Short mmCIF file of C-alpha atoms in Angstrom, two decimals:
data_model
loop_
_atom_site.label_atom_id
_atom_site.label_comp_id
_atom_site.label_asym_id
_atom_site.label_seq_id
_atom_site.Cartn_x
_atom_site.Cartn_y
_atom_site.Cartn_z
CA MET A 1 -9.12 -10.74 -20.03
CA LEU A 2 -8.78 -8.29 -23.25
CA ARG A 3 -8.97 -9.84 -26.19
CA ARG A 4 -4.95 -10.72 -26.96
CA THR A 5 -5.61 -10.24 -30.67
CA LEU A 6 -3.62 -8.08 -32.95
CA THR A 7 -5.67 -5.23 -31.98
CA SER A 8 -4.86 -5.35 -28.16
CA ALA A 9 -1.46 -6.75 -29.04
CA LEU A 10 -0.71 -3.47 -30.56
CA LEU A 11 -1.91 -0.83 -29.59
CA SER A 12 -31.86 -2.18 -21.25
CA LEU A 13 -33.13 -5.15 -19.39
CA ALA A 14 -32.72 -5.77 -15.73
CA VAL A 15 -32.08 -9.18 -13.83
CA ALA A 16 -35.85 -9.27 -13.86
CA GLY A 17 -35.82 -9.37 -17.69
CA CYS A 18 -33.84 -12.85 -17.91
CA SER A 19 -35.07 -16.19 -16.97
CA ALA A 20 -31.73 -16.43 -15.14
CA THR A 21 -32.10 -16.09 -11.38
CA THR A 22 -29.77 -16.46 -8.48
CA THR A 23 -30.34 -16.77 -4.82
CA PRO A 24 -27.88 -13.88 -3.52
CA PRO A 25 -25.70 -15.01 -0.20
CA ALA A 26 -27.19 -13.99 3.13
CA ALA A 27 -26.66 -10.71 4.32
CA PRO A 28 -23.27 -10.65 6.39
CA ALA A 29 -23.90 -10.76 9.85
CA PRO A 30 -22.54 -7.23 11.49
CA GLY A 31 -19.69 -7.12 13.99
CA GLY A 32 -17.52 -9.65 12.75
CA GLY A 33 -13.71 -9.79 12.81
CA ILE A 34 -11.01 -10.25 10.22
CA ASP A 35 -11.22 -14.04 10.58
CA ASP A 36 -15.20 -14.27 10.40
CA ALA A 37 -14.73 -11.66 7.39
CA VAL A 38 -12.40 -14.49 5.64
CA ALA A 39 -14.94 -17.33 6.43
CA SER A 40 -17.77 -15.73 4.75
CA ILE A 41 -15.87 -16.23 1.57
CA ASN A 42 -16.77 -19.89 0.63
CA PRO A 43 -17.08 -22.25 -2.44
CA THR A 44 -20.93 -22.54 -2.05
CA ASP A 45 -21.23 -18.74 -2.69
CA VAL A 46 -18.67 -18.89 -5.29
CA GLU A 47 -20.63 -21.24 -7.19
CA GLN A 48 -23.94 -19.38 -6.79
CA ARG A 49 -22.49 -16.21 -8.26
CA ILE A 50 -20.62 -17.56 -11.23
CA ALA A 51 -23.73 -19.86 -11.91
CA PHE A 52 -25.54 -16.70 -12.77
CA LEU A 53 -22.88 -14.56 -14.43
CA ALA A 54 -21.76 -17.45 -16.81
CA SER A 55 -25.56 -18.18 -17.41
CA ASP A 56 -26.59 -18.70 -21.10
CA GLU A 57 -29.29 -16.72 -20.16
CA LEU A 58 -26.60 -13.50 -19.92
CA ARG A 59 -25.36 -14.33 -23.32
CA GLY A 60 -21.66 -13.81 -22.71
CA ARG A 61 -22.09 -10.32 -21.15
CA ASP A 62 -21.07 -8.67 -24.51
CA THR A 63 -20.68 -4.73 -24.30
CA PRO A 64 -23.43 -3.54 -25.06
CA SER A 65 -25.75 -6.05 -24.54
CA PRO A 66 -29.06 -6.63 -22.37
CA GLY A 67 -26.87 -9.53 -20.63
CA LEU A 68 -24.32 -7.24 -19.60
CA GLU A 69 -27.04 -4.97 -18.19
CA ALA A 70 -28.52 -7.55 -16.11
CA ALA A 71 -24.83 -8.47 -14.84
CA ALA A 72 -24.50 -4.97 -13.78
CA ASN A 73 -27.81 -4.34 -12.24
CA TYR A 74 -27.03 -7.82 -10.16
CA ALA A 75 -23.68 -6.37 -9.10
CA ALA A 76 -25.45 -3.08 -8.13
CA GLU A 77 -27.93 -4.68 -6.13
CA GLU A 78 -25.36 -6.64 -4.29
CA PHE A 79 -23.35 -3.54 -3.43
CA ARG A 80 -27.10 -2.07 -2.02
CA ARG A 81 -27.70 -5.39 -0.06
CA LEU A 82 -24.21 -4.81 1.72
CA GLY A 83 -24.85 -1.28 2.51
CA LEU A 84 -22.24 0.09 0.31
CA ARG A 85 -22.17 3.40 -0.60
CA PRO A 86 -22.99 4.57 -4.25
CA ALA A 87 -20.26 5.82 -6.18
CA GLY A 88 -21.72 5.94 -10.13
CA ASP A 89 -23.54 8.75 -11.62
CA ASP A 90 -26.08 10.54 -9.77
CA GLU A 91 -25.96 8.76 -6.45
CA THR A 92 -26.37 5.55 -7.84
CA TYR A 93 -24.20 2.53 -8.35
CA ILE A 94 -23.84 2.92 -12.30
CA GLN A 95 -21.43 5.07 -14.07
CA ARG A 96 -22.37 5.21 -17.79
CA PHE A 97 -19.86 5.97 -20.36
CA PRO A 98 -20.16 6.34 -24.08
CA PHE A 99 -19.36 3.06 -26.19
CA ASP A 100 -18.83 3.47 -29.84
CA ALA A 101 -19.32 -0.08 -31.65
CA SER A 102 -17.66 -0.15 -34.70
CA THR A 103 -18.14 -3.74 -36.25
CA LEU A 104 -17.30 -5.28 -39.81
CA ASP A 105 -19.66 -5.17 -42.08
CA ARG A 106 -19.82 -8.92 -42.90
CA ALA A 107 -22.12 -8.56 -45.67
CA GLY A 108 -19.39 -6.19 -47.48
CA VAL A 109 -16.31 -8.20 -46.56
CA LEU A 110 -14.18 -9.04 -49.64
CA VAL A 111 -10.78 -10.60 -50.49
CA GLU A 112 -10.20 -11.90 -54.00
CA THR A 113 -7.07 -12.35 -56.21
CA ARG A 114 -7.40 -10.99 -59.75
CA GLU A 115 -5.27 -13.43 -61.77
CA ARG A 116 -4.57 -13.91 -65.67
CA ALA A 117 -6.95 -16.58 -65.42
CA GLY A 118 -9.75 -14.40 -64.07
CA THR A 119 -10.80 -13.47 -60.47
CA HIS A 120 -11.09 -15.93 -57.48
CA ARG A 121 -12.82 -14.77 -54.58
CA LEU A 122 -12.02 -16.12 -51.13
CA GLU A 123 -14.65 -17.30 -48.82
CA PHE A 124 -14.87 -15.29 -45.28
CA ALA A 125 -14.63 -17.36 -41.95
CA SER A 126 -13.58 -20.35 -43.94
CA ASP A 127 -10.38 -19.18 -46.09
CA TYR A 128 -9.62 -16.08 -44.09
CA PHE A 129 -10.26 -14.10 -40.92
CA VAL A 130 -9.77 -10.18 -40.85
CA ILE A 131 -9.05 -7.38 -38.39
CA PRO A 132 -10.62 -3.99 -40.14
CA ALA A 133 -8.68 -0.86 -39.76
CA ARG A 134 -9.37 2.80 -40.76
CA VAL A 135 -9.39 2.27 -44.63
CA ASP A 136 -12.04 0.65 -46.45
CA SER A 137 -10.31 -1.06 -49.46
CA VAL A 138 -6.95 -2.02 -50.46
CA ALA A 139 -5.54 -3.56 -54.12
CA GLY A 140 -1.98 -4.16 -54.97
CA THR A 141 0.56 -6.69 -55.97
CA PRO A 142 1.19 -8.61 -52.72
CA LEU A 143 5.05 -8.79 -51.36
CA PHE A 144 6.12 -11.95 -49.57
CA LEU A 145 8.52 -11.56 -46.81
CA GLY A 146 8.79 -14.71 -45.27
CA PRO A 147 8.45 -15.72 -41.57
CA ALA A 148 6.94 -13.22 -39.44
CA ARG A 149 9.66 -11.97 -36.88
CA GLY A 150 10.66 -9.17 -34.85
CA GLY A 151 13.28 -6.63 -36.23
CA VAL A 152 12.51 -6.67 -39.94
CA LEU A 153 13.26 -3.81 -42.22
CA LEU A 154 11.22 -4.04 -45.14
CA PRO A 155 12.36 -2.80 -48.50
CA PRO A 156 11.20 0.50 -49.94
CA GLU A 157 8.83 -1.48 -52.61
CA ALA A 158 6.66 -2.70 -49.62
CA ALA A 159 5.20 1.20 -49.34
CA GLY A 160 1.72 1.21 -50.82
CA ARG A 161 1.14 -2.86 -51.40
CA PRO A 162 -0.10 -5.53 -49.11
CA VAL A 163 2.69 -7.39 -47.66
CA ALA A 164 2.41 -11.11 -46.83
CA PHE A 165 4.27 -12.92 -43.87
CA PHE A 166 4.53 -16.71 -43.04
CA VAL A 167 3.29 -17.40 -39.25
CA ALA A 168 5.09 -20.70 -38.35
CA ASP A 169 4.31 -21.19 -34.93
CA THR A 170 0.43 -22.23 -34.25
CA GLY A 171 0.50 -21.49 -30.49
CA SER A 172 -1.72 -18.51 -29.18
CA ALA A 173 0.94 -16.51 -27.74
CA ALA A 174 3.66 -17.29 -30.40
CA TRP A 175 1.69 -16.50 -33.41
CA GLN A 176 0.03 -13.54 -32.24
CA MET A 177 3.31 -11.98 -31.25
CA ALA A 178 4.97 -12.85 -34.44
CA ALA A 179 2.04 -11.27 -36.19
CA GLY A 180 2.32 -8.25 -34.22
CA ALA A 181 6.06 -7.66 -35.05
CA ALA A 182 4.70 -8.23 -38.88
CA LEU A 183 2.28 -5.35 -38.17
CA GLN A 184 5.02 -3.16 -36.64
CA SER A 185 7.44 -3.62 -39.52
CA SER A 186 4.77 -2.94 -42.20
CA LEU A 187 3.26 0.40 -40.37
CA ALA A 188 7.05 1.66 -40.59
CA ALA A 189 7.18 0.61 -44.19
CA ARG A 190 4.13 2.32 -44.95
CA ALA A 191 2.36 -0.93 -46.34
CA ALA A 192 -1.26 -0.87 -47.60
CA ALA A 193 -2.40 -4.58 -45.82
CA VAL A 194 -0.62 -7.06 -43.96
CA VAL A 195 -1.59 -10.62 -45.06
CA LEU A 196 -0.56 -13.30 -42.50
CA VAL A 197 0.12 -16.92 -43.93
CA MET A 198 -1.05 -19.17 -41.05
CA ALA A 199 0.90 -22.56 -40.85
CA PRO A 200 -0.59 -25.50 -42.12
CA ALA A 201 -0.97 -27.03 -38.59
CA PHE A 202 -3.17 -23.67 -37.64
CA PRO A 203 -6.50 -25.32 -37.13
CA ASP A 204 -9.24 -24.54 -40.03
CA SER A 205 -11.79 -24.01 -36.92
CA MET A 206 -9.84 -21.39 -35.62
CA ILE A 207 -10.10 -19.27 -39.05
CA SER A 208 -13.68 -19.11 -38.19
CA VAL A 209 -13.50 -18.44 -34.55
CA LEU A 210 -10.95 -15.60 -35.12
CA ALA A 211 -13.23 -14.29 -37.81
CA ASN A 212 -16.32 -13.98 -35.81
CA GLN A 213 -14.16 -12.44 -32.96
CA LEU A 214 -12.42 -9.94 -34.53
CA THR A 215 -15.35 -8.43 -36.54
CA GLY A 216 -15.71 -5.67 -33.52
CA GLN A 217 -11.90 -4.98 -33.29
CA ILE A 218 -10.67 -2.15 -35.59
CA LEU A 219 -7.05 -1.61 -35.73
CA PRO A 220 -6.31 2.33 -35.12
CA VAL A 221 -4.30 2.37 -38.16
CA PRO A 222 -4.61 2.62 -41.80
CA MET A 223 -3.81 -1.12 -42.60
CA PRO A 224 -6.16 -3.97 -42.14
CA VAL A 225 -4.88 -7.40 -41.25
CA ILE A 226 -5.94 -10.79 -43.03
CA GLY A 227 -5.31 -13.92 -41.70
CA LEU A 228 -5.28 -16.83 -44.60
CA ARG A 229 -5.60 -20.55 -44.34
CA TYR A 230 -2.64 -22.01 -45.52
CA ALA A 231 -4.46 -23.82 -48.32
CA ALA A 232 -5.96 -20.73 -49.54
CA ALA A 233 -2.60 -18.99 -49.60
CA ALA A 234 -0.95 -21.63 -51.38
CA ARG A 235 -3.63 -21.40 -54.10
CA MET A 236 -2.70 -17.68 -54.20
CA PHE A 237 0.96 -18.14 -54.59
CA GLY A 238 0.58 -20.74 -57.22
CA ALA A 239 -1.46 -18.31 -59.26
CA ALA A 240 1.61 -16.30 -59.21
CA GLY A 241 3.73 -19.15 -60.33
CA LEU A 242 5.01 -19.63 -56.85
CA ASP A 243 5.34 -22.71 -54.57
CA LEU A 244 4.68 -21.75 -51.00
CA ASP A 245 6.24 -24.84 -49.44
CA GLN A 246 9.30 -23.97 -51.03
CA ILE A 247 9.44 -20.36 -50.27
CA ARG A 248 8.01 -19.92 -46.84
CA ASP A 249 10.62 -19.63 -44.99
CA ALA A 250 12.74 -17.70 -47.54
CA THR A 251 13.66 -14.09 -46.15
CA ALA A 252 14.38 -12.63 -49.20
CA PRO A 253 11.28 -10.30 -50.87
CA THR A 254 9.61 -12.17 -53.10
CA SER A 255 6.55 -10.30 -55.55
CA LEU A 256 4.04 -12.01 -56.53
CA GLU A 257 3.77 -11.01 -60.17
CA GLY A 258 0.96 -11.07 -62.28
CA LEU A 259 -1.75 -11.00 -59.38
CA THR A 260 -3.60 -8.50 -57.46
CA LEU A 261 -5.22 -8.82 -54.05
CA ALA A 262 -8.17 -6.74 -53.43
CA LEU A 263 -9.60 -6.33 -50.15
CA ARG A 264 -12.77 -4.68 -48.69
CA THR A 265 -13.14 -4.43 -45.26
CA PRO A 266 -16.04 -1.99 -44.48
CA ILE A 267 -17.20 -1.10 -40.94
CA GLU A 268 -20.32 0.31 -39.39
CA GLY A 269 -21.00 1.89 -36.28
CA SER A 270 -23.38 2.27 -33.59
CA SER A 271 -23.44 4.28 -30.43
CA ALA A 272 -24.61 3.14 -26.95
CA GLU A 273 -23.43 3.69 -23.38
CA ALA A 274 -21.79 0.81 -21.16
CA PRO A 275 -21.96 0.39 -17.53
CA ASN A 276 -19.27 0.20 -14.74
CA VAL A 277 -20.29 -0.75 -11.31
CA VAL A 278 -19.02 1.44 -8.12
CA ALA A 279 -19.07 0.94 -4.50
CA ILE A 280 -17.44 2.55 -1.65
CA LEU A 281 -16.90 1.24 2.04
CA PRO A 282 -15.87 4.48 3.77
CA GLY A 283 -12.65 3.82 6.08
CA SER A 284 -12.35 4.26 9.95
CA ASP A 285 -9.55 6.83 10.20
CA SER A 286 -10.51 10.61 9.87
CA ALA A 287 -7.44 11.43 7.73
CA LEU A 288 -6.78 8.07 5.92
CA SER A 289 -10.56 7.43 4.95
CA ARG A 290 -10.08 10.10 2.20
CA GLU A 291 -7.63 7.64 0.70
CA TYR A 292 -8.76 4.64 -1.55
CA VAL A 293 -7.61 1.19 -2.30
CA VAL A 294 -9.80 -0.16 -5.23
CA PHE A 295 -10.58 -3.73 -6.21
CA SER A 296 -11.48 -4.12 -9.76
CA ALA A 297 -12.52 -6.83 -12.27
CA HIS A 298 -14.49 -6.79 -15.61
CA ILE A 299 -18.02 -8.07 -15.91
CA ASP A 300 -18.20 -8.07 -19.56
CA HIS A 301 -17.18 -10.93 -22.08
CA VAL A 302 -17.32 -11.50 -25.72
CA GLY A 303 -20.97 -12.31 -26.14
CA VAL A 304 -22.40 -14.62 -29.11
CA GLY A 305 -20.51 -16.05 -31.67
CA GLU A 306 -19.73 -18.86 -33.87
CA PRO A 307 -21.07 -22.26 -32.57
CA ASP A 308 -18.30 -24.64 -31.69
CA ALA A 309 -18.21 -28.40 -32.29
CA THR A 310 -21.05 -29.07 -30.11
CA GLY A 311 -23.15 -26.14 -31.49
CA ASP A 312 -22.48 -24.18 -28.63
CA SER A 313 -22.63 -20.12 -29.36
CA ILE A 314 -22.65 -18.61 -26.17
CA TYR A 315 -19.25 -17.51 -24.81
CA ASN A 316 -20.13 -17.59 -21.18
CA GLY A 317 -16.67 -16.31 -19.59
CA ALA A 318 -16.90 -18.22 -16.66
CA ASP A 319 -13.54 -17.69 -15.64
CA ASP A 320 -13.01 -14.62 -18.06
CA ASP A 321 -14.05 -12.75 -15.90
CA ALA A 322 -17.01 -13.83 -13.84
CA SER A 323 -14.31 -15.24 -11.66
CA GLY A 324 -12.68 -12.19 -11.04
CA THR A 325 -16.30 -10.45 -10.87
CA THR A 326 -17.23 -13.10 -8.25
CA ALA A 327 -14.10 -12.36 -6.16
CA VAL A 328 -14.80 -8.71 -6.02
CA LEU A 329 -18.31 -9.41 -4.80
CA GLU A 330 -16.98 -11.91 -2.39
CA ILE A 331 -14.37 -9.56 -1.05
CA ALA A 332 -16.70 -6.40 -0.63
CA GLU A 333 -19.13 -8.52 1.36
CA ALA A 334 -16.36 -9.79 3.74
CA PHE A 335 -15.29 -5.99 4.26
CA ALA A 336 -18.86 -5.02 4.96
CA SER A 337 -19.21 -7.74 7.61
CA LEU A 338 -16.27 -6.18 9.74
CA ALA A 339 -17.05 -4.64 12.91
CA GLN A 340 -13.93 -2.38 12.53
CA ARG A 341 -13.33 -1.23 9.02
CA PRO A 342 -9.93 -0.41 7.95
CA ALA A 343 -8.24 2.90 7.96
CA ARG A 344 -8.58 3.76 4.32
CA SER A 345 -11.55 3.46 2.19
CA MET A 346 -12.30 0.86 -0.25
CA ILE A 347 -13.81 0.94 -3.90
CA PHE A 348 -15.19 -1.96 -5.32
CA LEU A 349 -15.17 -1.56 -9.27
CA LEU A 350 -16.48 -3.52 -11.94
CA VAL A 351 -16.05 -2.02 -15.42
CA SER A 352 -17.23 -3.17 -18.87
CA ALA A 353 -15.74 -2.93 -22.43
CA GLU A 354 -12.33 -4.70 -21.06
CA GLU A 355 -12.45 -7.12 -23.81
CA ASP A 356 -12.87 -3.93 -26.12
CA GLY A 357 -9.68 -2.26 -25.08
CA LEU A 358 -9.59 -1.55 -21.45
CA LEU A 359 -12.48 1.09 -22.25
CA GLY A 360 -14.42 0.76 -18.85
CA SER A 361 -11.35 1.36 -16.51
CA GLN A 362 -10.03 3.92 -18.76
CA HIS A 363 -13.21 5.89 -18.53
CA PHE A 364 -12.88 5.61 -14.36
CA VAL A 365 -9.70 6.98 -14.37
CA GLU A 366 -10.52 9.77 -17.03
CA GLU A 367 -13.69 10.61 -15.12
CA PRO A 368 -13.18 9.40 -11.43
CA THR A 369 -16.06 9.60 -8.87
CA VAL A 370 -13.49 10.32 -6.26
CA PRO A 371 -10.01 12.41 -6.38
CA LEU A 372 -7.66 10.35 -8.57
CA ALA A 373 -4.46 11.73 -6.39
CA GLN A 374 -6.47 9.89 -3.28
CA ILE A 375 -6.22 6.34 -4.97
CA VAL A 376 -3.29 4.64 -3.79
CA ALA A 377 -3.28 1.19 -5.29
CA ASN A 378 -5.33 -0.88 -7.41
CA ILE A 379 -5.83 -4.69 -6.99
CA ASN A 380 -7.19 -6.12 -10.20
CA ILE A 381 -8.77 -9.64 -10.69
CA ASP A 382 -8.69 -11.14 -13.99
CA MET A 383 -9.02 -15.11 -14.40
CA VAL A 384 -8.71 -16.66 -11.40
CA GLY A 385 -10.78 -19.95 -11.30
CA ARG A 386 -8.78 -22.19 -13.02
CA ASN A 387 -5.25 -24.04 -13.27
CA ALA A 388 -3.00 -25.46 -10.68
CA PRO A 389 -4.91 -25.42 -7.81
CA ASP A 390 -2.08 -24.33 -5.42
CA THR A 391 -0.77 -21.28 -7.16
CA VAL A 392 -2.30 -17.49 -8.20
CA VAL A 393 -0.02 -15.52 -10.19
CA ALA A 394 0.54 -11.83 -9.29
CA ILE A 395 1.79 -10.00 -12.52
CA GLY A 396 3.87 -6.70 -11.57
CA GLN A 397 5.09 -7.61 -8.45
CA ASP A 398 8.49 -5.99 -9.30
CA TYR A 399 6.97 -2.89 -10.19
CA SER A 400 5.96 -1.79 -6.88
CA SER A 401 5.86 -2.26 -3.19
CA LEU A 402 2.60 -4.08 -3.60
CA GLY A 403 4.44 -7.08 -4.65
CA PRO A 404 6.50 -7.69 -1.24
CA ALA A 405 3.18 -6.83 0.44
CA VAL A 406 1.50 -9.68 -1.07
CA GLN A 407 4.26 -12.10 -0.34
CA ARG A 408 4.19 -10.90 3.28
CA VAL A 409 0.58 -11.61 3.64
CA SER A 410 0.75 -14.98 1.37
CA GLY A 411 3.66 -16.38 3.72
CA ALA A 412 1.61 -15.25 6.97
CA ASN A 413 -1.38 -17.33 5.91
CA PRO A 414 -0.27 -20.62 4.69
CA ALA A 415 -3.72 -22.49 5.55
CA LEU A 416 -4.81 -20.76 2.20
CA GLY A 417 -2.70 -23.02 0.32
CA LEU A 418 -1.50 -20.60 -2.33
CA VAL A 419 1.83 -19.81 -3.90
CA VAL A 420 1.93 -16.20 -5.04
CA ALA A 421 4.22 -16.82 -8.20
CA PRO A 422 5.75 -14.33 -10.36
CA ASP A 423 4.75 -13.85 -14.10
CA LEU A 424 5.08 -17.46 -15.40
CA TRP A 425 4.13 -16.28 -19.06
CA PRO A 426 6.39 -12.82 -19.70
CA GLU A 427 5.77 -13.43 -23.40
CA GLU A 428 2.01 -12.90 -23.13
CA GLN A 429 2.77 -9.06 -21.45
CA LEU A 430 0.09 -9.59 -19.19
CA PHE A 431 0.74 -6.52 -17.52
CA PHE A 432 -0.58 -4.25 -20.24
CA ARG A 433 -3.66 -6.62 -20.59
CA SER A 434 -6.04 -5.80 -17.89
CA ASP A 435 -7.77 -2.78 -16.11
CA HIS A 436 -5.18 -2.64 -13.71
CA PHE A 437 -3.30 -0.81 -16.83
CA SER A 438 -5.45 2.00 -16.66
CA PHE A 439 -4.56 2.66 -13.37
CA ALA A 440 -1.08 2.15 -13.85
CA MET A 441 -0.90 4.72 -16.70
CA LYS A 442 -1.99 7.23 -14.15
CA GLU A 443 0.89 6.31 -11.90
CA ILE A 444 -1.46 4.75 -9.46
CA PRO A 445 0.57 1.31 -8.09
CA ALA A 446 -1.17 -1.39 -9.37
CA ILE A 447 -1.17 -5.29 -9.51
CA PHE A 448 -2.81 -8.00 -11.39
CA PHE A 449 -3.84 -11.33 -10.07
CA THR A 450 -4.53 -14.35 -12.66
CA THR A 451 -4.32 -18.14 -12.47
CA GLY A 452 -3.78 -17.76 -16.59
CA LEU A 453 -5.24 -18.70 -19.47
CA HIS A 454 -6.44 -22.36 -20.61
CA GLU A 455 -7.91 -24.14 -23.64
CA ASP A 456 -11.49 -22.69 -23.07
CA TYR A 457 -10.25 -19.08 -23.28
CA HIS A 458 -12.67 -16.97 -25.29
CA ARG A 459 -14.71 -20.28 -26.18
CA PRO A 460 -17.88 -21.45 -25.76
CA SER A 461 -16.41 -24.29 -23.16
CA ASP A 462 -15.46 -21.40 -20.57
CA GLU A 463 -18.55 -22.64 -18.68
CA PRO A 464 -19.42 -22.32 -14.94
CA GLU A 465 -18.59 -26.22 -14.27
CA THR A 466 -14.99 -25.79 -15.30
CA ILE A 467 -14.58 -23.40 -12.12
CA ASP A 468 -12.75 -24.47 -9.25
CA SER A 469 -14.72 -22.89 -6.62
CA ASP A 470 -12.62 -23.95 -3.95
CA LYS A 471 -9.54 -22.06 -5.25
CA LEU A 472 -11.35 -19.03 -6.31
CA ALA A 473 -12.56 -18.79 -2.79
CA ARG A 474 -9.18 -19.16 -1.31
CA VAL A 475 -7.73 -16.52 -3.90
CA ALA A 476 -10.78 -14.21 -2.74
CA ARG A 477 -9.63 -14.80 1.13
CA LEU A 478 -5.89 -13.95 0.12
CA LEU A 479 -6.93 -10.65 -1.65
CA PHE A 480 -9.12 -9.83 0.91
CA ARG A 481 -6.65 -9.93 3.53
CA PHE A 482 -4.13 -8.27 1.35
CA GLY A 483 -6.20 -5.57 0.53
CA HIS A 484 -7.07 -5.03 4.34
CA GLU A 485 -3.26 -4.79 5.19
CA LEU A 486 -3.01 -2.04 2.39
CA ALA A 487 -5.83 -0.18 3.59
CA SER A 488 -4.54 -0.40 7.33
CA ARG A 489 -0.82 0.65 6.92
CA PRO A 490 -0.36 4.35 7.15
CA GLU A 491 2.17 4.52 4.41
CA ARG A 492 1.11 4.57 0.77
CA PRO A 493 2.45 2.01 -1.69
CA GLN A 494 5.08 3.10 -3.85
CA TRP A 495 6.58 2.11 -7.43
CA THR A 496 10.07 0.76 -7.88
CA GLU A 497 12.43 2.39 -10.22
CA GLU A 498 12.01 -0.17 -12.53
CA GLY A 499 8.25 -0.10 -12.27
CA ARG A 500 7.94 3.73 -12.86
CA ALA A 501 10.50 3.38 -15.67
CA ALA A 502 8.14 0.95 -17.51
CA ILE A 503 5.49 2.81 -17.08
CA ARG A 504 6.50 6.16 -18.28
CA ASN A 505 8.37 4.30 -21.28
CA VAL A 506 4.88 2.96 -22.43
CA MET A 507 3.57 6.45 -21.65
CA ARG A 508 6.28 7.81 -24.42
CA GLN A 509 5.50 5.63 -27.12
#
């Protein structure tokens, strides 16, 4: 799932080149019915696919990387084995798109305070993390605005200065939302930088994790963001004669007089190409086969980073999103086994650079390999291998006729043992955080299936053995039946008034 940090909140080696190997499932038996196709989706195949895609040898499938290329080639070979039609570039399964990789120059990053007693330099990844922006350096006397919260109007003296906020809640969603609100207010006031004073309970280890994960996340605004460990912030405030413990909840602006905060966050860039993997199963109806239902998932993850307490530095991404990739491959195999194909054609799309801002899916909808107007729906699958064994969440059910349709399919198949729940985490704004959103922005009805975040999200502990392969198989079976119904019905899915309004409101921003 897209890195839900401040960036996303706001705004070559083949498989043979890796030591990881996998034995592909047997080719689907031709001439099967729908029930046979459903039965072909099984936990054993799921385990095999996850074991390869989330193996250490693929090293977290960062965009770009040899591990990502290995995963893309694996998927392409699977589509070829299934007899699906290539729908990438030059009659291949791979669609390439330019990827400009901008990262923080860790050797050049600097955060220091210039005080009456001298200069004090803070330690990157220990005292602070940084999200760089379109500005190389900032210096000024910080203005403290109290708790980070929505709807704050900053005073005129905030313009051109670093502004600091206390982030009280350490929960992942809560602190990021508060930080996003602080950034929004700071942009409106034309501040120079945002300093987030993390609560005392915010784990020191997370400062290091975020420092590593966010070096490639460049804010598209002229305002870097710094997240300070509470002890480091308390020392800075003390140098200005202020007690952070006493004023952290005060809402009146407080200037840290006598102190200059200097930031240097240089970025360096490189250019590469990244892969999407695209295949088509042609439909059976002479007219409707010119229309398409798209299954999508992202094949990338976040690569290699800071080691955890066990020394593991590979962020395998078994759930995020080897689980969704596996589901798409299993669903494709089930469709390929059918004796009678559905009326509409099916597209199986695995995108990369999702974690870097939905770039792969954005490229696909901007440079589609089929006419965009003929795509009738997108079913996106991102993180479906964990949490409650009887529940899958469908984000965006109220936005289109896809919601009632999946509920009909779920109700007609109780043996799957799955409840299709509405959005259980509205505060996370998940509808805007995965690849279906690229389709929605083109006003193509889209729905997003997930089983939610967990403690291993974007950590090395998101390993193959944590996946509930039985649940993942049942989710894929449900989505196969759902996709089959969409591809068989003569009417196109339609937005609701609420859904169309929500999408157009985002497009206007």
